[in-house]
GROMACS .gro file of C-alpha atoms in nm:
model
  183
    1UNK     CA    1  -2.112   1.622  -1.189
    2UNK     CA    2  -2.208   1.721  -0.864
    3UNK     CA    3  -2.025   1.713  -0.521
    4UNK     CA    4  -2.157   1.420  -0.388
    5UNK     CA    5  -2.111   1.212  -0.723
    6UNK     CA    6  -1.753   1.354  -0.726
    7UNK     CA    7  -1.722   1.202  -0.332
    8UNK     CA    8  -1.816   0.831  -0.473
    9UNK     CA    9  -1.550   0.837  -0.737
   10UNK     CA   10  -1.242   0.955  -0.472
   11UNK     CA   11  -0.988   0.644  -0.363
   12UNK     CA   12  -0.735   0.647  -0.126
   13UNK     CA   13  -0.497   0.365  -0.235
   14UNK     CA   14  -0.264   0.231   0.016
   15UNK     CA   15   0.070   0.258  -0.133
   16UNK     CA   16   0.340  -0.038  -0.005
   17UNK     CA   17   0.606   0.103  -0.216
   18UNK     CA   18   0.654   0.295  -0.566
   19UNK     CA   19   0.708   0.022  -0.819
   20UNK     CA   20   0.392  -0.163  -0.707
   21UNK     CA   21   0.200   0.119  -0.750
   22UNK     CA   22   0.344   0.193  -1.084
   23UNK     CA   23   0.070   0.008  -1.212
   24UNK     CA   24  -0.250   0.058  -0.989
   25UNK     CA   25  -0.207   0.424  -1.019
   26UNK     CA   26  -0.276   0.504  -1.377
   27UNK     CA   27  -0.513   0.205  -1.420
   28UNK     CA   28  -0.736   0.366  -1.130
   29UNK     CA   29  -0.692   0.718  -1.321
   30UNK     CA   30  -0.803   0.564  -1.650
   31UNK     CA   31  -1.108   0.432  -1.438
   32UNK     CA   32  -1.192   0.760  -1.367
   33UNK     CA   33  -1.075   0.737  -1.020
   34UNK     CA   34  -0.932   1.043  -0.808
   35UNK     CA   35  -0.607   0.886  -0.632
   36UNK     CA   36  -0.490   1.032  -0.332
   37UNK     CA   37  -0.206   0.816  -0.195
   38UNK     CA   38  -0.139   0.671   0.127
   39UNK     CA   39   0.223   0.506   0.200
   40UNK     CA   40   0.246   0.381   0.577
   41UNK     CA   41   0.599   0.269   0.576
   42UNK     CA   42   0.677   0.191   0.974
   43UNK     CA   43   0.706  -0.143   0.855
   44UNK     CA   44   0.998  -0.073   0.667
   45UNK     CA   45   1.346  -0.112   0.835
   46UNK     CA   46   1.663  -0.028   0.817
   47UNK     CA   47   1.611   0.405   0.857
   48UNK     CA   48   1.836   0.415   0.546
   49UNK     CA   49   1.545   0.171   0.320
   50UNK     CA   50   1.265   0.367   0.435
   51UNK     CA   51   1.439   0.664   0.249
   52UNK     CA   52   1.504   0.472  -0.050
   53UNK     CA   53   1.147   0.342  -0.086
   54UNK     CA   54   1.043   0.714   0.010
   55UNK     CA   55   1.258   0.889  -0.244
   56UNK     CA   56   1.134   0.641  -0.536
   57UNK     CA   57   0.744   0.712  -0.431
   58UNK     CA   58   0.807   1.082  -0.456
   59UNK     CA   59   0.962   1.064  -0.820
   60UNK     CA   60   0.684   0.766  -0.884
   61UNK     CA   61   0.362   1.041  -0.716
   62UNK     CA   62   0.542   1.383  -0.917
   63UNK     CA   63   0.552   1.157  -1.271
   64UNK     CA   64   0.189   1.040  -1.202
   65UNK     CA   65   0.066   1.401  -1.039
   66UNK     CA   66  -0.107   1.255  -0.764
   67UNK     CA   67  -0.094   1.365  -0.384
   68UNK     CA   68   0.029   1.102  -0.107
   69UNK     CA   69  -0.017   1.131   0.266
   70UNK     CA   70   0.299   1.012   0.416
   71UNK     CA   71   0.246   0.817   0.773
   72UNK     CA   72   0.468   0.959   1.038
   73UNK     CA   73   0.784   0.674   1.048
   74UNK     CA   74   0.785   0.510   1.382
   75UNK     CA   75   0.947   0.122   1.349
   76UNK     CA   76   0.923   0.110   1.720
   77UNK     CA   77   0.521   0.165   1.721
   78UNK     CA   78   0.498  -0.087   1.421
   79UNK     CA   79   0.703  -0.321   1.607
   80UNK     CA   80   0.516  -0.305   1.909
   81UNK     CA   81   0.204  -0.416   1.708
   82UNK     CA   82   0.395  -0.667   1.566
   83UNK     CA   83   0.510  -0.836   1.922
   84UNK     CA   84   0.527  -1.189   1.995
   85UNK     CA   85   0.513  -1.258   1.636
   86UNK     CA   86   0.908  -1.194   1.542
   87UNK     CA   87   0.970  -1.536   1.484
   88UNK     CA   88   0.687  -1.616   1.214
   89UNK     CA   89   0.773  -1.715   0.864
   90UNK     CA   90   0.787  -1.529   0.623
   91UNK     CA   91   0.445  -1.492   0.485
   92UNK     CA   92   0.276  -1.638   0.803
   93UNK     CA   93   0.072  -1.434   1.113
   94UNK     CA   94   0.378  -1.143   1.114
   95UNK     CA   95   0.326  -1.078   0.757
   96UNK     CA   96  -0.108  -1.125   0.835
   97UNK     CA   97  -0.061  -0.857   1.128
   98UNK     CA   98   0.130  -0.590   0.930
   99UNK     CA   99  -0.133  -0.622   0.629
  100UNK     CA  100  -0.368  -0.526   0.902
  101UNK     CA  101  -0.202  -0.238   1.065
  102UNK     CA  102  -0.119  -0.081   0.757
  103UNK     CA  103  -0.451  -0.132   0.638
  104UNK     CA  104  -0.648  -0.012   0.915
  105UNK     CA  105  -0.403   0.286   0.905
  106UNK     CA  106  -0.528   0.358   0.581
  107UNK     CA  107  -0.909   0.313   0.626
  108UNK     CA  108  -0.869   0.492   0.972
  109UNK     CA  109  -0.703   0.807   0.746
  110UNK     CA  110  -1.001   0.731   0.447
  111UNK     CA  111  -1.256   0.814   0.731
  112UNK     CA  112  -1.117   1.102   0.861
  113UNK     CA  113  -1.059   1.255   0.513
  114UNK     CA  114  -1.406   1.185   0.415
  115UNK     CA  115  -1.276   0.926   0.148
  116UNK     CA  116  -1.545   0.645   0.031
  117UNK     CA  117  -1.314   0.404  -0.143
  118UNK     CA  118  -1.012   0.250  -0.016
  119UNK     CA  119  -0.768  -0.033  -0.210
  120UNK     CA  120  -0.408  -0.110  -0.188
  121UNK     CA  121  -0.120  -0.183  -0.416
  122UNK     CA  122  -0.023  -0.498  -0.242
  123UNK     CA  123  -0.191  -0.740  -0.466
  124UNK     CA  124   0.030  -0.655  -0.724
  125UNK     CA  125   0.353  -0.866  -0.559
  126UNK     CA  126   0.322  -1.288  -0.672
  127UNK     CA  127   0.454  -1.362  -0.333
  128UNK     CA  128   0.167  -1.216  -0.121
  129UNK     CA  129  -0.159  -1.416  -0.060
  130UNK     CA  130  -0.402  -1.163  -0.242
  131UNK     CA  131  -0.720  -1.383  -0.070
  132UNK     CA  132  -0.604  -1.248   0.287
  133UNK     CA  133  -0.515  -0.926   0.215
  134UNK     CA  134  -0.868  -0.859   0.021
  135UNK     CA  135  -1.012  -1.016   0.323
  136UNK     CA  136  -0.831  -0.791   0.599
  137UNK     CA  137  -0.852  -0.443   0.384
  138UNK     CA  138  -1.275  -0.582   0.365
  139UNK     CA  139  -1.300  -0.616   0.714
  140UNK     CA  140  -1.072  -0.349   0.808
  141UNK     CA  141  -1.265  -0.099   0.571
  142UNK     CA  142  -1.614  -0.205   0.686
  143UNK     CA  143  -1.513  -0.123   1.018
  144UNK     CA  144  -1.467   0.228   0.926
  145UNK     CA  145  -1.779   0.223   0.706
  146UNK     CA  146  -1.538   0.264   0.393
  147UNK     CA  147  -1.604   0.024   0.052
  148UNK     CA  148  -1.307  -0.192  -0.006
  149UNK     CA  149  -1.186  -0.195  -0.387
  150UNK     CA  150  -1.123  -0.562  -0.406
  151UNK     CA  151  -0.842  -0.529  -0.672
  152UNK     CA  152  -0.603  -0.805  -0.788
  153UNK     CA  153  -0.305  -0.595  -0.952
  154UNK     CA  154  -0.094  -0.855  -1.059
  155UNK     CA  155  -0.359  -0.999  -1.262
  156UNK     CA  156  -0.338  -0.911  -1.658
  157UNK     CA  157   0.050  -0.894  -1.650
  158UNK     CA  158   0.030  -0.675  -1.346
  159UNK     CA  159   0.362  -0.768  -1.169
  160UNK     CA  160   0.533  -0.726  -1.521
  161UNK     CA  161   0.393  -0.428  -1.642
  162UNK     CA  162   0.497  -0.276  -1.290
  163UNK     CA  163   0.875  -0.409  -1.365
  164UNK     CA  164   0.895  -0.275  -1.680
  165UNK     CA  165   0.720   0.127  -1.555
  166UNK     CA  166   1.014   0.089  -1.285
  167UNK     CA  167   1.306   0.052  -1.499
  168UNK     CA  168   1.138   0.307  -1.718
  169UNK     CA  169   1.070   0.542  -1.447
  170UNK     CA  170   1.391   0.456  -1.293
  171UNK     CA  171   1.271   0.324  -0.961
  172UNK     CA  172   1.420   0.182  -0.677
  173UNK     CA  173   1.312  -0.202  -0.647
  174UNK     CA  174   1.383  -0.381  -0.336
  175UNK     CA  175   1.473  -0.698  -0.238
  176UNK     CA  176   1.296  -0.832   0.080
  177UNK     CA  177   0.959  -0.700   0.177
  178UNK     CA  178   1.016  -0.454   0.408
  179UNK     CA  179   1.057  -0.535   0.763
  180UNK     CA  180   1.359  -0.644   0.951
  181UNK     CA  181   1.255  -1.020   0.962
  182UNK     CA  182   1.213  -1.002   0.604
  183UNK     CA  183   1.570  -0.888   0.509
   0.00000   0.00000   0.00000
């Protein structure tokens, strides 16, 4: 295979956190799909979750063998991206803008890398609205000039198949999504 059919095969895959990527990871593998990882994480509050969720991607990324870019933590950027929306629902335009900044985080750091293909793990979770976030990561990624995977993960058993490779994998499983609004 040459270089440039290699290139067309390479995916990063925005990682949310470990056991919702416990699935997409080796399913994209088995695809023939070279993973690189990307976990953005500003989103993610109190300091002392962020480590949890960090610590359970780096056992999840050393079982799998696959490299992750970690985003530099900084709550106080995400939040400022966030503003005026604080008092959203859950699930509503807060949740809509973080999709989008974590996204177009992602397909920003796909472009620079030279990375063609771009998906994340967030469809895996029954309480997000998979339509939207296949809709942001599409426009997001076009904007960039990367392809969007459109990927449903928690189709096929996805959600439970990613419940069972945590407990057998041992990872840490939160309760709220991630932000402090969501705790």
């Amino acid at each position: 295979m040459d270089n440039e059919n290699e290139n067309e095969k390479n995916l990063l895959l925005h990682i949310c956190c470990a056991p919702d990527a416990s699935v997409p990871v080796p399913d994209l593998s088995a695809e023939g799909w070279s993973v690189l990882g990307f976990f953005y994480g500003s989103n993610i509050q109190p300091y002392n979750e962020y480590l949890k969720r960090l610590e359970a991607l780096n056992v999840l990324i050393n079982y799998s063998r696959i490299d992750c870019k970690i985003f530099e933590y900084n709550p106080n950027e995400w939040l400022e991206k966030i503003s005026g929306l604080e008092n959203e629902p859950e699930g509503g335009r807060r949740c809509e803008k973080c999709f989008e900044v974590q996204l177009e985080a992602g397909a920003c750091l796909a472009k620079k890398l030279g990375i063609k293909n771009f998906s994340t793990t967030l469809t895996i979770s029954p309480h997000k609205n998979v339509k939207l976030i296949n809709e942001i990561g599409e426009r997001v990624s076009a904007s960039y000039g990367i392809t969007w995977q459109n990927r449903i993960w928690r189709k096929n058993n996805g959600f439970l198949r990613s419940l069972r490779a945590s407990r057998e994998l041992g990872l840490y499983r939160q309760n709220y999504c991630g932000c402090i609004f969501s705790i």
